[in-house]
Tab-separated table of C-alpha atoms and ligand atoms in Angstrom:
chain	number	residue	atom	x	y	z
A	34	MET	CA	21.577	-20.805	1.726
A	35	ARG	CA	20.738	-17.137	2.146
A	36	LYS	CA	23.063	-15.279	4.439
A	37	ARG	CA	21.407	-13.803	7.487
A	38	LEU	CA	22.992	-10.824	9.189
A	39	SER	CA	22.697	-10.000	12.858
A	40	LEU	CA	20.049	-7.557	14.012
A	41	GLN	CA	22.706	-4.926	14.634
A	42	ASP	CA	24.247	-5.389	11.177
A	43	TYR	CA	20.893	-5.028	9.471
A	44	ALA	CA	20.098	-1.960	11.558
A	45	ALA	CA	23.485	-0.343	10.914
A	46	GLY	CA	23.229	-1.047	7.175
A	47	ILE	CA	19.780	0.482	6.988
A	48	ARG	CA	20.762	3.521	9.042
A	49	SER	CA	23.629	4.174	6.663
A	50	GLY	CA	21.265	3.930	3.675
A	51	ASN	CA	22.825	0.725	2.286
A	52	ARG	CA	20.377	-0.355	-0.409
A	53	VAL	CA	21.612	-3.938	-0.588
A	54	ILE	CA	21.031	-4.424	3.122
A	55	LEU	CA	17.695	-2.631	2.893
A	56	SER	CA	16.696	-5.061	0.179
A	57	GLN	CA	17.846	-8.049	2.249
A	58	ALA	CA	15.920	-6.752	5.264
A	59	ILE	CA	12.728	-6.495	3.217
A	60	THR	CA	13.298	-10.052	1.974
A	61	LEU	CA	13.555	-11.093	5.598
A	62	ALA	CA	10.215	-9.420	6.359
A	63	GLU	CA	8.630	-11.161	3.362
A	64	SER	CA	9.895	-14.593	4.372
A	65	THR	CA	7.402	-17.201	5.400
A	66	LEU	CA	9.782	-18.530	8.056
A	67	ASP	CA	8.719	-17.489	11.543
A	68	SER	CA	12.331	-16.947	12.620
A	69	ASP	CA	12.949	-14.520	9.716
A	70	ARG	CA	9.755	-12.629	10.390
A	71	GLU	CA	10.555	-12.347	14.076
A	72	LEU	CA	13.974	-10.913	13.294
A	73	ALA	CA	12.358	-8.502	10.834
A	74	SER	CA	9.898	-7.344	13.500
A	75	LEU	CA	12.761	-6.741	15.928
A	76	LEU	CA	14.570	-4.830	13.212
A	77	VAL	CA	11.572	-2.610	12.517
A	78	GLN	CA	11.283	-1.974	16.258
A	79	GLU	CA	15.005	-1.158	16.375
A	80	VAL	CA	14.840	1.434	13.577
A	81	LEU	CA	11.417	2.794	14.563
A	82	PRO	CA	12.815	6.106	15.898
A	83	MET	CA	14.164	6.806	12.397
A	84	THR	CA	10.816	6.260	10.675
A	85	GLY	CA	7.813	8.461	10.064
A	86	ASN	CA	9.532	11.373	8.329
A	87	SER	CA	8.599	10.555	4.776
A	88	LEU	CA	5.599	11.552	2.745
A	89	ARG	CA	3.607	8.427	1.928
A	90	ILE	CA	1.610	8.582	-1.281
A	91	GLY	CA	-0.734	5.868	-2.544
A	92	ILE	CA	-1.365	5.655	-6.289
A	93	THR	CA	-4.151	3.648	-7.865
A	94	GLY	CA	-6.025	3.306	-11.133
A	95	VAL	CA	-7.143	0.546	-13.469
A	96	PRO	CA	-4.515	-1.370	-15.442
A	97	GLY	CA	-3.496	0.640	-18.480
A	98	VAL	CA	-4.250	4.043	-16.971
A	99	GLY	CA	-0.508	4.665	-16.890
A	100	LYS	CA	0.426	4.169	-13.228
A	101	SER	CA	3.932	2.907	-13.788
A	102	THR	CA	4.638	5.549	-16.448
A	103	PHE	CA	3.316	8.192	-14.058
A	104	ILE	CA	5.402	6.884	-11.157
A	105	GLU	CA	8.471	6.854	-13.356
A	106	ALA	CA	7.981	10.464	-14.549
A	107	PHE	CA	6.769	11.777	-11.202
A	108	GLY	CA	9.511	9.946	-9.315
A	109	LYS	CA	12.160	11.271	-11.691
A	110	MET	CA	10.906	14.814	-11.149
A	111	LEU	CA	11.230	14.338	-7.377
A	112	LEU	CA	14.742	12.916	-7.741
A	113	ASP	CA	15.662	16.008	-9.737
A	114	GLN	CA	14.424	18.088	-6.807
A	115	GLY	CA	16.906	16.246	-4.602
A	116	LYS	CA	14.477	13.839	-2.969
A	117	LYS	CA	15.050	10.165	-2.370
A	118	VAL	CA	12.158	8.123	-3.671
A	119	ALA	CA	11.093	4.579	-2.833
A	120	VAL	CA	8.421	2.766	-4.835
A	121	LEU	CA	6.527	-0.129	-3.269
A	122	ALA	CA	3.492	-2.056	-4.420
A	123	VAL	CA	0.469	-3.834	-3.016
A	124	ASP	CA	-0.851	-6.358	-5.465
A	125	PRO	CA	-2.809	-9.241	-3.971
A	126	THR	CA	-3.436	-10.657	-7.437
A	127	SER	CA	0.254	-11.302	-8.007
A	128	GLN	CA	0.172	-14.503	-5.984
A	129	LEU	CA	-2.390	-15.887	-8.404
A	130	SER	CA	-1.000	-14.574	-11.659
A	131	LYS	CA	2.662	-14.582	-10.599
A	132	GLY	CA	2.976	-11.429	-12.674
A	133	SER	CA	3.252	-8.886	-9.923
A	134	ILE	CA	3.035	-5.189	-10.624
A	135	LEU	CA	6.477	-3.653	-10.461
A	136	GLY	CA	7.801	-7.153	-10.867
A	137	ASP	CA	8.956	-6.232	-14.300
A	138	LYS	CA	11.529	-3.589	-13.538
A	139	THR	CA	11.807	-2.489	-17.130
A	140	ARG	CA	8.504	-0.740	-16.577
A	141	MET	CA	10.389	1.853	-14.567
A	142	GLU	CA	13.796	1.762	-16.113
A	143	LEU	CA	14.857	5.264	-15.123
A	144	LEU	CA	14.012	4.794	-11.473
A	145	ALA	CA	15.308	1.231	-11.377
A	146	THR	CA	18.759	2.337	-12.453
A	147	ASP	CA	18.953	5.497	-10.347
A	148	LYS	CA	20.866	5.208	-7.078
A	149	ARG	CA	18.591	7.739	-5.388
A	150	ALA	CA	15.550	5.573	-6.005
A	151	PHE	CA	14.540	2.200	-4.619
A	152	ILE	CA	11.940	-0.038	-6.242
A	153	ARG	CA	10.408	-3.085	-4.650
A	154	PRO	CA	7.710	-5.249	-6.253
A	155	SER	CA	4.684	-6.480	-4.360
A	156	PRO	CA	5.467	-9.400	-2.053
A	157	SER	CA	3.860	-12.547	-3.347
A	158	GLY	CA	2.686	-15.706	-1.649
A	159	HIS	CA	0.766	-13.911	1.085
A	160	THR	CA	-2.872	-13.087	1.734
A	161	LEU	CA	-3.919	-9.453	1.226
A	162	GLY	CA	-3.403	-8.979	4.982
A	163	GLY	CA	0.071	-10.471	4.664
A	164	VAL	CA	0.908	-8.413	1.586
A	165	SER	CA	-0.094	-5.165	3.257
A	166	ALA	CA	1.721	-5.976	6.519
A	167	ARG	CA	4.903	-6.725	4.559
A	168	THR	CA	4.538	-3.526	2.511
A	169	ARG	CA	4.048	-1.511	5.705
A	170	GLU	CA	7.235	-2.995	7.115
A	171	ALA	CA	9.077	-2.299	3.854
A	172	MET	CA	7.840	1.287	4.045
A	173	LEU	CA	9.246	1.802	7.541
A	174	LEU	CA	12.543	0.193	6.572
A	175	CYS	CA	12.786	2.526	3.555
A	176	GLU	CA	12.083	5.510	5.772
A	177	ALA	CA	14.796	4.460	8.197
A	178	ALA	CA	17.154	4.172	5.215
A	179	GLY	CA	16.498	7.828	4.415
A	180	PHE	CA	13.912	7.749	1.631
A	181	ASP	CA	11.732	10.798	1.965
A	182	VAL	CA	8.953	10.084	-0.501
A	183	ILE	CA	7.333	6.643	-0.600
A	184	LEU	CA	5.069	5.882	-3.545
A	185	VAL	CA	2.830	2.866	-3.025
A	186	GLU	CA	1.269	1.558	-6.225
A	187	THR	CA	-1.772	-0.659	-6.309
A	188	VAL	CA	-4.051	-2.022	-8.992
A	189	GLY	CA	-7.445	-0.375	-9.276
A	190	VAL	CA	-9.405	-3.502	-8.515
A	191	GLY	CA	-10.514	-5.271	-5.375
A	192	GLN	CA	-9.716	-4.512	-1.776
A	193	SER	CA	-6.090	-3.530	-2.128
A	194	GLU	CA	-7.079	0.160	-2.318
A	195	THR	CA	-8.381	0.078	1.223
A	196	ALA	CA	-5.180	-1.595	2.358
A	197	VAL	CA	-3.086	1.121	0.691
A	198	LYS	CA	-5.340	3.935	1.903
A	199	ASN	CA	-4.681	2.617	5.411
A	200	MET	CA	-0.931	3.024	5.078
A	201	VAL	CA	-0.498	6.331	3.249
A	202	ASP	CA	-0.921	10.039	3.932
A	203	PHE	CA	-2.261	10.953	0.504
A	204	PHE	CA	-4.253	8.816	-1.900
A	205	LEU	CA	-4.116	9.595	-5.603
A	206	LEU	CA	-6.475	8.128	-8.172
A	207	LEU	CA	-5.480	8.103	-11.845
A	208	MET	CA	-8.242	8.064	-14.444
A	209	LEU	CA	-8.653	8.568	-18.156
A	210	ALA	CA	-10.994	10.964	-19.898
A	211	GLY	CA	-13.288	8.356	-21.401
A	212	ALA	CA	-16.216	8.638	-23.719
A	213	GLY	CA	-19.693	8.391	-22.236
A	214	ASP	CA	-20.281	8.047	-18.540
A	215	GLU	CA	-17.176	9.379	-16.844
A	216	LEU	CA	-17.782	7.498	-13.658
A	217	GLN	CA	-18.029	4.099	-15.221
A	218	GLY	CA	-15.514	1.472	-14.369
A	219	ILE	CA	-14.349	2.927	-11.107
A	220	LYS	CA	-15.982	2.011	-7.849
A	221	LYS	CA	-17.661	4.708	-5.821
A	222	GLY	CA	-15.691	3.558	-2.796
A	223	ILE	CA	-12.408	4.401	-4.480
A	224	MET	CA	-13.639	7.895	-5.390
A	225	GLU	CA	-14.516	8.323	-1.726
A	226	MET	CA	-10.987	7.440	-0.651
A	227	ALA	CA	-9.195	9.739	-3.093
A	228	ASP	CA	-7.586	12.993	-1.944
A	229	ALA	CA	-7.024	13.933	-5.561
A	230	LEU	CA	-7.811	12.586	-8.974
A	231	VAL	CA	-5.465	12.968	-11.913
A	232	ILE	CA	-6.890	12.726	-15.388
A	233	HIS	CA	-3.952	11.104	-17.089
A	234	LYS	CA	-2.574	10.956	-20.639
A	235	VAL	CA	-3.674	14.510	-21.354
A	236	ASP	CA	-1.630	14.965	-24.510
A	237	GLY	CA	-2.333	14.926	-28.247
A	238	ASP	CA	-6.055	15.376	-28.884
A	239	ASN	CA	-6.938	14.646	-25.324
A	240	LEU	CA	-7.184	18.126	-23.854
A	241	ASP	CA	-10.821	18.898	-24.623
A	242	PRO	CA	-12.266	15.589	-23.414
A	243	ALA	CA	-10.028	15.896	-20.343
A	244	LYS	CA	-11.361	19.345	-19.476
A	245	LYS	CA	-14.915	18.056	-19.766
A	246	ALA	CA	-14.077	15.051	-17.610
A	247	LYS	CA	-12.452	17.331	-15.067
A	248	SER	CA	-15.637	19.274	-14.470
A	249	ASN	CA	-17.666	16.039	-14.280
A	250	TYR	CA	-15.344	14.540	-11.698
A	251	GLN	CA	-15.142	17.753	-9.734
A	252	ASN	CA	-18.950	17.704	-9.509
A	253	ALA	CA	-18.901	14.050	-8.496
A	254	PHE	CA	-16.475	14.859	-5.683
A	255	HIS	CA	-19.074	17.147	-4.103
A	256	LEU	CA	-20.838	13.911	-3.198
A	257	PHE	CA	-17.848	12.817	-1.125
A	258	PRO	CA	-16.855	15.685	1.151
A	259	HIS	CA	-14.176	15.122	3.803
A	260	PRO	CA	-15.354	17.278	6.718
A	261	GLU	CA	-13.077	15.411	9.147
A	262	LYS	CA	-10.052	16.954	7.473
A	263	ASN	CA	-11.608	19.993	5.852
A	264	TRP	CA	-10.384	18.975	2.394
A	265	SER	CA	-12.196	18.827	-0.917
A	266	PRO	CA	-10.544	16.419	-3.322
A	267	LYS	CA	-9.104	18.142	-6.382
A	268	VAL	CA	-9.071	17.084	-10.019
A	269	LEU	CA	-5.905	17.751	-12.021
A	270	LEU	CA	-4.796	17.062	-15.583
A	271	ALA	CA	-1.452	15.467	-16.384
A	272	SER	CA	0.584	13.672	-18.996
A	273	SER	CA	3.544	11.521	-18.088
A	274	LEU	CA	4.606	11.579	-21.715
A	275	THR	CA	5.049	15.372	-21.887
A	276	GLY	CA	5.403	16.022	-18.155
A	277	MET	CA	2.471	18.430	-18.244
A	278	GLY	CA	0.796	18.848	-14.840
A	279	LEU	CA	3.218	16.725	-12.812
A	280	GLU	CA	4.512	19.677	-10.814
A	281	LYS	CA	0.976	20.737	-10.024
A	282	VAL	CA	0.292	17.272	-8.638
A	283	TRP	CA	3.302	17.591	-6.358
A	284	ASP	CA	2.325	21.140	-5.303
A	285	LEU	CA	-1.117	19.888	-4.364
A	286	ILE	CA	0.316	17.047	-2.280
A	287	VAL	CA	2.613	19.471	-0.474
A	288	GLU	CA	-0.315	21.825	0.133
A	289	TYR	CA	-2.265	18.917	1.583
A	290	GLU	CA	0.634	17.884	3.806
A	291	GLN	CA	0.990	21.407	5.168
A	292	LYS	CA	-2.709	21.796	5.767
A	293	MET	CA	-3.060	18.450	7.538
A	294	LYS	CA	0.041	19.063	9.650
A	295	ASP	CA	-1.352	22.437	10.682
A	296	SER	CA	-4.487	20.713	11.886
A	297	THR	CA	-4.489	17.616	14.080
A	298	PHE	CA	-5.441	15.354	11.177
A	299	TRP	CA	-1.967	14.287	10.027
A	300	GLU	CA	-0.894	12.748	13.291
A	301	ALA	CA	-4.372	11.450	14.140
A	302	ASN	CA	-4.490	9.672	10.781
A	303	ARG	CA	-1.109	8.037	11.301
A	304	ALA	CA	-2.004	7.076	14.862
A	305	GLY	CA	-5.181	5.438	13.578
A	306	GLN	CA	-3.189	3.612	10.901
A	307	ARG	CA	-0.814	2.174	13.503
A	308	ILE	CA	-3.728	0.829	15.511
A	309	ASN	CA	-5.301	-0.529	12.346
A	310	TRP	CA	-2.014	-2.277	11.510
A	311	MET	CA	-1.894	-3.892	14.923
A	312	GLU	CA	-5.510	-5.026	14.659
A	313	ASP	CA	-4.900	-6.502	11.200
A	314	GLN	CA	-1.876	-8.296	12.546
A	315	ILE	CA	-3.823	-9.747	15.472
A	316	GLN	CA	-6.425	-11.123	13.085
A	317	ASP	CA	-3.738	-12.562	10.860
A	318	LEU	CA	-1.806	-14.187	13.692
A	319	LEU	CA	-4.933	-15.599	15.298
A	320	GLY	CA	-6.154	-16.910	11.958
A	321	GLN	CA	-2.859	-18.657	11.294
A	322	ALA	CA	-2.629	-20.180	14.761
A	323	PHE	CA	-6.225	-21.349	14.491
A	324	LEU	CA	-5.747	-23.067	11.147
A	325	ARG	CA	-2.498	-24.685	12.288
A	326	ASN	CA	-4.024	-26.119	15.434
A	327	GLU	CA	-4.167	-29.934	15.268
A	328	LYS	CA	-7.449	-30.375	17.153
A	329	VAL	CA	-9.109	-27.665	15.074
A	330	LYS	CA	-7.847	-29.300	11.886
A	331	LYS	CA	-9.240	-32.639	12.999
A	332	MET	CA	-12.691	-31.339	13.908
A	333	LEU	CA	-12.835	-29.281	10.724
A	334	GLU	CA	-11.924	-32.326	8.681
A	335	SER	CA	-14.595	-34.522	10.223
A	336	GLU	CA	-17.450	-31.975	10.365
A	337	LYS	CA	-16.927	-29.923	7.199
A	338	ALA	CA	-18.992	-32.272	5.038
A	339	LYS	CA	-22.050	-31.617	7.216
A	340	VAL	CA	-21.747	-27.880	6.614
A	341	LYS	CA	-21.282	-28.495	2.906
A	342	SER	CA	-24.416	-30.635	2.689
A	343	GLY	CA	-26.443	-28.102	4.633
A	344	GLU	CA	-27.047	-30.471	7.564
A	345	LEU	CA	-25.050	-28.374	10.036
A	346	HIS	CA	-25.364	-24.619	10.496
A	347	PRO	CA	-22.003	-22.992	9.531
A	348	GLY	CA	-22.275	-20.679	12.528
A	349	VAL	CA	-22.587	-23.624	14.918
A	350	LEU	CA	-19.478	-25.358	13.599
A	351	ALA	CA	-17.548	-22.075	13.577
A	352	GLN	CA	-18.436	-21.531	17.234
A	353	ARG	CA	-17.472	-25.112	18.179
A	354	LEU	CA	-14.128	-24.760	16.429
A	355	VAL	CA	-13.353	-21.452	18.098
A	356	ASP	CA	-14.406	-22.818	21.500
A	357	LEU	CA	-12.169	-25.829	20.972
A	358	PHE	CA	-9.256	-23.575	20.011
A	359	LEU	CA	-9.721	-21.221	22.940
A	360	ALA	CA	-10.116	-24.085	25.415
A	361	GLN	CA	-6.567	-25.159	24.690
A	362	GLY	CA	-5.055	-21.780	25.535
A	363	GLU	CA	-2.455	-22.275	22.818
A	364	LYS	CA	0.217	-19.683	22.315
A	365	ARG	CA	0.868	-20.367	18.663
B	164	GDP	P1	-0.394	0.782	-15.796
B	164	GDP	O1	-0.922	-0.549	-16.179
B	164	GDP	O2	-1.470	1.614	-15.139
B	164	GDP	O3	0.860	0.734	-14.968
B	164	GDP	O4	-0.047	1.559	-17.149
B	164	GDP	P2	1.343	1.766	-17.925
B	164	GDP	O5	2.169	2.787	-17.216
B	164	GDP	O6	1.952	0.446	-18.193
B	164	GDP	O7	0.847	2.449	-19.264
B	164	GDP	C1	-0.054	1.835	-20.152
B	164	GDP	C2	0.120	2.438	-21.533
B	164	GDP	O8	-0.212	3.817	-21.542
B	164	GDP	C3	1.543	2.331	-22.058
B	164	GDP	O9	1.492	1.985	-23.425
B	164	GDP	C4	2.086	3.731	-21.884
B	164	GDP	O10	3.069	4.072	-22.843
B	164	GDP	C5	0.855	4.585	-22.090
B	164	GDP	N1	0.952	5.874	-21.357
B	164	GDP	C6	1.312	6.021	-20.069
B	164	GDP	N2	1.301	7.312	-19.711
B	164	GDP	C7	0.921	8.018	-20.816
B	164	GDP	C8	0.704	9.423	-21.081
B	164	GDP	O11	0.859	10.304	-20.233
B	164	GDP	N3	0.279	9.739	-22.339
B	164	GDP	C9	0.064	8.797	-23.301
B	164	GDP	N4	-0.369	9.231	-24.496
B	164	GDP	N5	0.261	7.484	-23.087
B	164	GDP	C10	0.684	7.092	-21.864
């Protein structure tokens, strides 16, 4: 059976930057046992004063664009600058495919073997809400353990981008200079979320197409201004193979951080993210309690067929179920 430390031992281990204890604490947060999760919540609360000092960077792009290679090269560059780097992932598909991103540590061999870095694959076996809540907790635990840059990787498909956008300070989109329509294959919504776009794999014969793509994307970004933070998303070129452009990406992120901290946006954004986290959690907890409720289960079981056959309006049954649940005043 897995050894469980006391709250104080976990907290002390994390405060001293003990990576083994950090890892165990994240496992606790990812557990499906209520008692583990409760302890993890108390732990996050305990170390909360030590959190919030890192730079949180989200990185997305379609599979094959080179995210893990980029994170490896970019992360290594930051380590060489004396920073401590943690890499986390949000991958809601991993529970289906079992092959979670970052799950295969050989993808980031340099970082995985470097003591100044910490890599954690996407938690599996949770809903997207559960995955993002666990990753948010892991992020705070890493911050309390002294990591000052957190890179959160996600796959460029589905809703996980929104989840990551809601937990980071800066959102980076990786793309390739493709033939034909440059905007194909990436959803408009993701362009809208990006603070910068990196055209990746700019090496070999790729420079000319990349320059052309850069001006196309820069034009496209005019469609998505960010007046609330007075920032126009930038397009940069980079290669993780040669290292070209990686420093410029970092410089841009630092420029953004400074600019947002000088305005009220930085703190307002984080404040909004905390509220968003709480609201997500409420929905998740209510949803779980609802589905676990015996009377709800029974009514659902007996009436579901009528909704399936079209005899009963789904809205009517939903309302009855919720009324039944609320009438019981259940705590959990
Ligand atoms: P991911 O699926 O987005 O994480 O992509 P990977 O990092 O696994 O990279 C996919 C492929 O692109 C691998 O074969 C990499 O070697 C290759 N690749 C990654 N970065 C670069 C780069 O900067 N230049 C070139 N030419 N190839 C790259």
